[in-house]
Short mmCIF file of N, CA and C in Angstrom, two decimals:
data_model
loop_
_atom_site.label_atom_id
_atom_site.label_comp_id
_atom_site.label_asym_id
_atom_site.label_seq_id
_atom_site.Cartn_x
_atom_site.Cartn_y
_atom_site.Cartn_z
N UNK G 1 -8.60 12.22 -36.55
CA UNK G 1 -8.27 11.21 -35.56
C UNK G 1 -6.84 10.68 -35.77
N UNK G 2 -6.40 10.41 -37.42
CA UNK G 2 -5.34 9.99 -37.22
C UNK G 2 -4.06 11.10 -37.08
N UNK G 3 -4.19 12.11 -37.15
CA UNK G 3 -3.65 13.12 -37.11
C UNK G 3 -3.41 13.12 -35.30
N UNK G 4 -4.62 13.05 -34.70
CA UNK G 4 -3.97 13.31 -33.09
C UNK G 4 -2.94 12.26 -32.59
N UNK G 5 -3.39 10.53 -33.38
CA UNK G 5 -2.31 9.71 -32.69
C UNK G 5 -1.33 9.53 -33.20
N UNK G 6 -0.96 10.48 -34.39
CA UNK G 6 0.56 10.88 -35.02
C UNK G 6 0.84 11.75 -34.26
N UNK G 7 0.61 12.55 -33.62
CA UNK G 7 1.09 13.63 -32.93
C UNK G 7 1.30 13.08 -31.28
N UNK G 8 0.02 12.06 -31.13
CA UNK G 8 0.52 11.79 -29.67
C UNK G 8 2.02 10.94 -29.72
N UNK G 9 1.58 10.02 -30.29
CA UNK G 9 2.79 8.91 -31.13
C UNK G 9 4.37 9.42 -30.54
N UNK G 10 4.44 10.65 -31.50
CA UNK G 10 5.45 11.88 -31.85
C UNK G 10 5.46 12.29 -30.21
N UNK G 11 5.11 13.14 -29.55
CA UNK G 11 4.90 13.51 -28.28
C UNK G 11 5.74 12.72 -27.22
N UNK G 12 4.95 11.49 -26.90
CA UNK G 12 5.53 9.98 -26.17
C UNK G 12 6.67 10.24 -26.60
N UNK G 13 7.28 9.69 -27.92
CA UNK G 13 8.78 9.29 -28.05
C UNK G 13 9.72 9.89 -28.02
N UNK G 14 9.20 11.43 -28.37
CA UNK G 14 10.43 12.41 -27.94
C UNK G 14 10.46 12.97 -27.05
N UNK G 15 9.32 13.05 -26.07
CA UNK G 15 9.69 13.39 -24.60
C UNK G 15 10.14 12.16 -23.44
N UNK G 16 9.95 10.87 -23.72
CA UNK G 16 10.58 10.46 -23.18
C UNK G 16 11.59 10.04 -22.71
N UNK G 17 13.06 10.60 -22.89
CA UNK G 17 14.61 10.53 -22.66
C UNK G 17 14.10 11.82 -21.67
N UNK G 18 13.61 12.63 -21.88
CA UNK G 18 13.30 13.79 -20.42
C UNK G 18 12.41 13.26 -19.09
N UNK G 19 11.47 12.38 -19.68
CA UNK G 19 10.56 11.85 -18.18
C UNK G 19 11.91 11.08 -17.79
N UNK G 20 12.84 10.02 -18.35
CA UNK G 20 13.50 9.02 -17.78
C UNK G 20 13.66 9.91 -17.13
N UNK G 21 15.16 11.05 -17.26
CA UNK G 21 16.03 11.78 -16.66
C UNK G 21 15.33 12.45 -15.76
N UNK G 22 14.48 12.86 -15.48
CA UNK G 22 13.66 13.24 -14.33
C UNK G 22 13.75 12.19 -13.35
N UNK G 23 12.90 11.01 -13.91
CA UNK G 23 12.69 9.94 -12.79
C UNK G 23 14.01 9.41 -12.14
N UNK G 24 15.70 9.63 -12.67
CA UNK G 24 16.50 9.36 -11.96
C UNK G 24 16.68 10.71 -11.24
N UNK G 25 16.39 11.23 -10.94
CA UNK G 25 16.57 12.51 -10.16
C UNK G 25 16.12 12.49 -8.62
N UNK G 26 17.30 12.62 -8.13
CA UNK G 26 16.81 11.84 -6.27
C UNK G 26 17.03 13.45 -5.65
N UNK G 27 16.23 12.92 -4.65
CA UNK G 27 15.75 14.03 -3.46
C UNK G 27 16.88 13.64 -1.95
N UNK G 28 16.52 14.35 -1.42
CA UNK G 28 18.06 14.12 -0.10
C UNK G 28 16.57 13.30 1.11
N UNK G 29 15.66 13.84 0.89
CA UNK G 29 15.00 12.61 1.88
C UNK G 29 14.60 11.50 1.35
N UNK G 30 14.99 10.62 0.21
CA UNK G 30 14.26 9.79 -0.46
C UNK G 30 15.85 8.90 0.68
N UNK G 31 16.62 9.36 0.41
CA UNK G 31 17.84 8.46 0.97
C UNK G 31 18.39 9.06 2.29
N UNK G 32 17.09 9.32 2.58
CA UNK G 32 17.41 9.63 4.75
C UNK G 32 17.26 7.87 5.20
N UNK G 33 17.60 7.88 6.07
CA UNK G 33 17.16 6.40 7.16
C UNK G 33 18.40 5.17 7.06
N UNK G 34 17.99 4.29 7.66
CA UNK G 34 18.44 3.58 7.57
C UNK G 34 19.25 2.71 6.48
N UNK G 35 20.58 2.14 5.53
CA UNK G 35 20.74 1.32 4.74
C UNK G 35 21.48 0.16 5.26
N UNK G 36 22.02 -0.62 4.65
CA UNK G 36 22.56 -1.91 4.71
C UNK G 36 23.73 -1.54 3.84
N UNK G 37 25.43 -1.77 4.99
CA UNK G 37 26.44 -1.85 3.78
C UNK G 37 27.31 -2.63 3.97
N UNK G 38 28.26 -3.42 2.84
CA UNK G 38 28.75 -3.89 2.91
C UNK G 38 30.04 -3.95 3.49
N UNK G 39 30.61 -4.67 4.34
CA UNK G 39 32.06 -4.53 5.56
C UNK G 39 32.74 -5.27 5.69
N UNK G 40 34.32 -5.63 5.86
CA UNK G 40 34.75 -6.34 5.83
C UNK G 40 35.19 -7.14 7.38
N UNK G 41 34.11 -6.93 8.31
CA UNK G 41 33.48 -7.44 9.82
C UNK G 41 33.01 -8.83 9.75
N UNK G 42 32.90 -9.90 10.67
CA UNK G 42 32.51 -11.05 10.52
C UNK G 42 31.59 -11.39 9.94
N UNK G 43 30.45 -10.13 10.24
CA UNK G 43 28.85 -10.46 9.25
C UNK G 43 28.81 -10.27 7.91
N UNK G 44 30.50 -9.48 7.43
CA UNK G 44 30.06 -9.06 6.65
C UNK G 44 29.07 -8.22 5.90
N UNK G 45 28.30 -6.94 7.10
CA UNK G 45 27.16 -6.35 6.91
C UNK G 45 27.48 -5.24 8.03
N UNK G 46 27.00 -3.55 7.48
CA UNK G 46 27.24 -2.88 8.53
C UNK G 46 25.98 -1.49 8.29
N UNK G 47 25.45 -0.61 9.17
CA UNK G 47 24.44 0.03 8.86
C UNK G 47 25.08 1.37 8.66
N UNK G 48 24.54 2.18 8.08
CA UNK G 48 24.87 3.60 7.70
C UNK G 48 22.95 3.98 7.89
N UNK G 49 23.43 5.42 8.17
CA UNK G 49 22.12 6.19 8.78
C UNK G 49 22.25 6.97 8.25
N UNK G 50 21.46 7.91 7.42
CA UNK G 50 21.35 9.09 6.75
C UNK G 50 20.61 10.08 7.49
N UNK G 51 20.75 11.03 7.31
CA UNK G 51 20.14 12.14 8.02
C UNK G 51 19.42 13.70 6.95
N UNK G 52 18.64 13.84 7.26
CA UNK G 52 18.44 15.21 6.07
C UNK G 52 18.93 16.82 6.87
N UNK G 53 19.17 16.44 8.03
CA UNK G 53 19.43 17.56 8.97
C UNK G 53 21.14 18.03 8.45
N UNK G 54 21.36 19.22 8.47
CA UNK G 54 22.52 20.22 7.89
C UNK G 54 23.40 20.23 9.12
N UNK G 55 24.64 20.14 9.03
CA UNK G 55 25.41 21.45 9.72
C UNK G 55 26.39 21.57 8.71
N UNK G 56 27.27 22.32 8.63
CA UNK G 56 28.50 23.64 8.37
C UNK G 56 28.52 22.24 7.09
N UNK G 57 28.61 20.69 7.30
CA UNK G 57 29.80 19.95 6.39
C UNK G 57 28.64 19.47 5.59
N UNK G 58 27.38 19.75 5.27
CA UNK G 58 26.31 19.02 4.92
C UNK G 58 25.54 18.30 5.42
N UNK G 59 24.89 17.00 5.22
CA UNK G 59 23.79 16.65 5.72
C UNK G 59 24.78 15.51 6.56
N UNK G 60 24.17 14.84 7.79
CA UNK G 60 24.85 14.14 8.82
C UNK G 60 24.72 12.97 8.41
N UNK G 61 25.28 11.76 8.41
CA UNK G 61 25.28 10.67 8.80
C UNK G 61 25.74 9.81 9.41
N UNK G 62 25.50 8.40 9.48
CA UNK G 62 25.87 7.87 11.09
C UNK G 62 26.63 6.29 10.91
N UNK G 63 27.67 5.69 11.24
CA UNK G 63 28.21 4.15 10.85
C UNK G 63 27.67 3.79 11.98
N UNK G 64 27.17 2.57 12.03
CA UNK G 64 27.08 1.46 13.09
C UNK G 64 27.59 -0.07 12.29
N UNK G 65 28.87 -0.23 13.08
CA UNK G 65 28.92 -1.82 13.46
C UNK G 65 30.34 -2.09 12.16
N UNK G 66 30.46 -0.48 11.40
CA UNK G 66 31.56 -0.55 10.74
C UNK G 66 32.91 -0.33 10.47
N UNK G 67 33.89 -1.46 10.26
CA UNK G 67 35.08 -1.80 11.02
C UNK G 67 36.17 -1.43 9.73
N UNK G 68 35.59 -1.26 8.28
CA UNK G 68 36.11 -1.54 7.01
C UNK G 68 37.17 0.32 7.18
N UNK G 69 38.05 0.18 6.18
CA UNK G 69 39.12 0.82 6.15
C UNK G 69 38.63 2.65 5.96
N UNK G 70 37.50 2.97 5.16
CA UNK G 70 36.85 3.81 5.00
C UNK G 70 35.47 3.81 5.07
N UNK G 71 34.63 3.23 5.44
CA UNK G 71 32.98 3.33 5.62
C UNK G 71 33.02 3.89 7.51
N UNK G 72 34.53 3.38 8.61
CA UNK G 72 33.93 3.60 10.14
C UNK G 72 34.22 5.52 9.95
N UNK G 73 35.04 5.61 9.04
CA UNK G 73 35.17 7.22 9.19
C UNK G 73 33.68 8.34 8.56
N UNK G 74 33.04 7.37 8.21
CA UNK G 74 31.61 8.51 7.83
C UNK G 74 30.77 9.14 8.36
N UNK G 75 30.73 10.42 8.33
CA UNK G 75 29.76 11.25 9.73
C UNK G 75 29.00 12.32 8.32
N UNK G 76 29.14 11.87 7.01
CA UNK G 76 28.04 13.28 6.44
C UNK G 76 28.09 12.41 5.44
N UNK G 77 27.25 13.27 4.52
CA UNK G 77 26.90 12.68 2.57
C UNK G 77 26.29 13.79 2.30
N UNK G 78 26.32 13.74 1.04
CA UNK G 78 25.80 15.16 -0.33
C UNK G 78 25.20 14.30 -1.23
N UNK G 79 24.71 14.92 -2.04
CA UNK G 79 23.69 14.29 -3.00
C UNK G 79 24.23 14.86 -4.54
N UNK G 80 24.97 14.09 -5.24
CA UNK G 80 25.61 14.62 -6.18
C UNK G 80 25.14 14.10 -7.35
N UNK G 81 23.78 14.36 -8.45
CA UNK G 81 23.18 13.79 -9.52
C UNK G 81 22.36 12.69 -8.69
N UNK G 82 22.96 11.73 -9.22
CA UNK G 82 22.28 10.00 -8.88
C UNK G 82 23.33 9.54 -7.78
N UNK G 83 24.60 10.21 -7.78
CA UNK G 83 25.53 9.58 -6.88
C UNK G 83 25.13 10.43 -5.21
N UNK G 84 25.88 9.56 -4.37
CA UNK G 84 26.61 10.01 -3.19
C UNK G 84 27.59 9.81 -2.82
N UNK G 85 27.72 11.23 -2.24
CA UNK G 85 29.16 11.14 -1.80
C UNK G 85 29.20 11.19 -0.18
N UNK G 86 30.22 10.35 0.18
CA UNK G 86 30.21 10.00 1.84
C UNK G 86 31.00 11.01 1.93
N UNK G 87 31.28 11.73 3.56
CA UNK G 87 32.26 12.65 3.57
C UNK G 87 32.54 12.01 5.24
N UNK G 88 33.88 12.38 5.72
CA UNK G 88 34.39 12.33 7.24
C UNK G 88 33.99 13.39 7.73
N UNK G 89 34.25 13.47 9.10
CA UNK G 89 34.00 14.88 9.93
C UNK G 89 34.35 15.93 9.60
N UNK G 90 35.40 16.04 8.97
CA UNK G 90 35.96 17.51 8.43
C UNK G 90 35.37 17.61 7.00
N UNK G 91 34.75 16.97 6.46
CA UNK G 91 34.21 16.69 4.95
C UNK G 91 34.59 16.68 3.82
N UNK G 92 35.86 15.97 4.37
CA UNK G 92 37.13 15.24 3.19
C UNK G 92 35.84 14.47 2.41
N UNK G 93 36.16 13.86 1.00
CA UNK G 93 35.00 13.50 0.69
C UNK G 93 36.01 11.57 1.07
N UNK G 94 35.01 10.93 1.10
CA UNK G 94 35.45 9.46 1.31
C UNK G 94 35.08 8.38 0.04
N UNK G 95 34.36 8.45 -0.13
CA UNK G 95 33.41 7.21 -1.10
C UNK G 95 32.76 7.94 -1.93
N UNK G 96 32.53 7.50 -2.83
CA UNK G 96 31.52 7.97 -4.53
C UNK G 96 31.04 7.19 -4.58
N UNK G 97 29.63 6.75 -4.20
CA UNK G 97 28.62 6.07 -4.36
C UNK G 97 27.96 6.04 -5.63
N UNK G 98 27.13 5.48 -6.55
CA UNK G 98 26.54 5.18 -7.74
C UNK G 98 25.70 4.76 -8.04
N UNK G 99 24.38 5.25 -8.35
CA UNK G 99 23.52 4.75 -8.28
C UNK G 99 23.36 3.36 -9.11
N UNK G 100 22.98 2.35 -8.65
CA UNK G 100 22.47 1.50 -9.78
C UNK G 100 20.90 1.12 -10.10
N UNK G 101 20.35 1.09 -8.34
CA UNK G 101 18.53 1.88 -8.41
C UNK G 101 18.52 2.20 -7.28
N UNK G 102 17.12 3.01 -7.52
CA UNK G 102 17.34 3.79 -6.11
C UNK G 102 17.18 2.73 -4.74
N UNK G 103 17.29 1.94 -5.21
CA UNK G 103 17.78 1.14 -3.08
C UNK G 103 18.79 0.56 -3.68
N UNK G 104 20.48 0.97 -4.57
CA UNK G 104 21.09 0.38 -4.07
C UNK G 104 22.55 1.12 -5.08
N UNK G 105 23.35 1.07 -4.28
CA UNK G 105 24.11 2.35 -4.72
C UNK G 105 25.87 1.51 -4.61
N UNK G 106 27.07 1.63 -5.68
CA UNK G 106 28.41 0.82 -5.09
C UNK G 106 29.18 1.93 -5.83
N UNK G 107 30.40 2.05 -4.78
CA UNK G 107 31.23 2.71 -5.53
C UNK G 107 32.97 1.99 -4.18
N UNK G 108 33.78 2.83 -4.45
CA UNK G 108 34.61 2.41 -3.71
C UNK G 108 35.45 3.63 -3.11
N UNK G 109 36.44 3.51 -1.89
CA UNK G 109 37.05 4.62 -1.10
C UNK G 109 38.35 4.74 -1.61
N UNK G 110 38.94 5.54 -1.04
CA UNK G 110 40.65 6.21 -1.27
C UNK G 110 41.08 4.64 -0.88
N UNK G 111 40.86 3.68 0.04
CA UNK G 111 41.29 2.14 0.03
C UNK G 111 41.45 1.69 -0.98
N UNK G 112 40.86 1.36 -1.59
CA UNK G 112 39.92 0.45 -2.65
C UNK G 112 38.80 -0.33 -2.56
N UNK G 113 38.44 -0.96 -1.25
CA UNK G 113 37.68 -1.45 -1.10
C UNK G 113 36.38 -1.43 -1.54
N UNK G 114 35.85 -2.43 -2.09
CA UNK G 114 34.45 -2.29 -2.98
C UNK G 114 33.33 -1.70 -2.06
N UNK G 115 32.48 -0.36 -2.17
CA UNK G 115 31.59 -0.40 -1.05
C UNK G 115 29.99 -0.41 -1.78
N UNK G 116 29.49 -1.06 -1.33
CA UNK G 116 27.63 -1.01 -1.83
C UNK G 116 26.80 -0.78 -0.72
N UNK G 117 25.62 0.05 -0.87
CA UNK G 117 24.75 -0.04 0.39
C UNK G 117 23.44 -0.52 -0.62
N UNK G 118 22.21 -0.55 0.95
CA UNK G 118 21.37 -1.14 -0.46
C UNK G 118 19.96 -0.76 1.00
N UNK G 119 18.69 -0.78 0.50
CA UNK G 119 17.54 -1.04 1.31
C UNK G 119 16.52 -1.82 0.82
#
């Protein structure tokens, strides 16, 4: 008996740095839909739309209501580790997003401007 819960013990603690790293491991539809991002517009608030659908530049996405120096140019994103990356129409890349959990991600553009989205 005590032999199995030395071994389970053992088991748990050294496989777990592999379950974490799994569990940060994102999927391209976990971050389809709708988010919330930050803009430098009166509300201060602007939507980005994700899409899981492909063409030629990667997966599509969509700005509404955003006026900020690099977030109105976003029409795609890639899924790079934990990060995203925004891309323009031609799929210059724009923004490096970062995960901090999965509903909520900041990084900043060729501007500087601080950008976070979040759900």
């Amino acid at each position: 008996m005590m032999r199995r819960a030395a071994f389970f013990l053992l088991l748990c603690c050294t496989a777990s740095p592999v379950f974490a790293q799994a569990e940060k491991t994102l999927q391209p539809g976990e971050l389809s839909g709708d988010w919330t991002a930050t803009d430098p517009n009166p509300s201060g608030k602007c939507m980005l739309s994700f899409e899981v659908s492909t063409d030629s530049l990667g997966y599509r996405a969509y700005a509404f209501g955003c006026t900020g120096p690099d977030l109105h140019l976003v029409a795609g994103w890639r899924l790079r580790g934990t990060s995203i990356l925004l891309t323009d129409a031609t799929g210059k890349s724009l923004i490096n997003l970062k995960m901090k959990d999965r509903t909520h991600f900041e990084g900043s553009g060729p501007s500087g401007v601080p950008v976070e989205i979040s759900r």
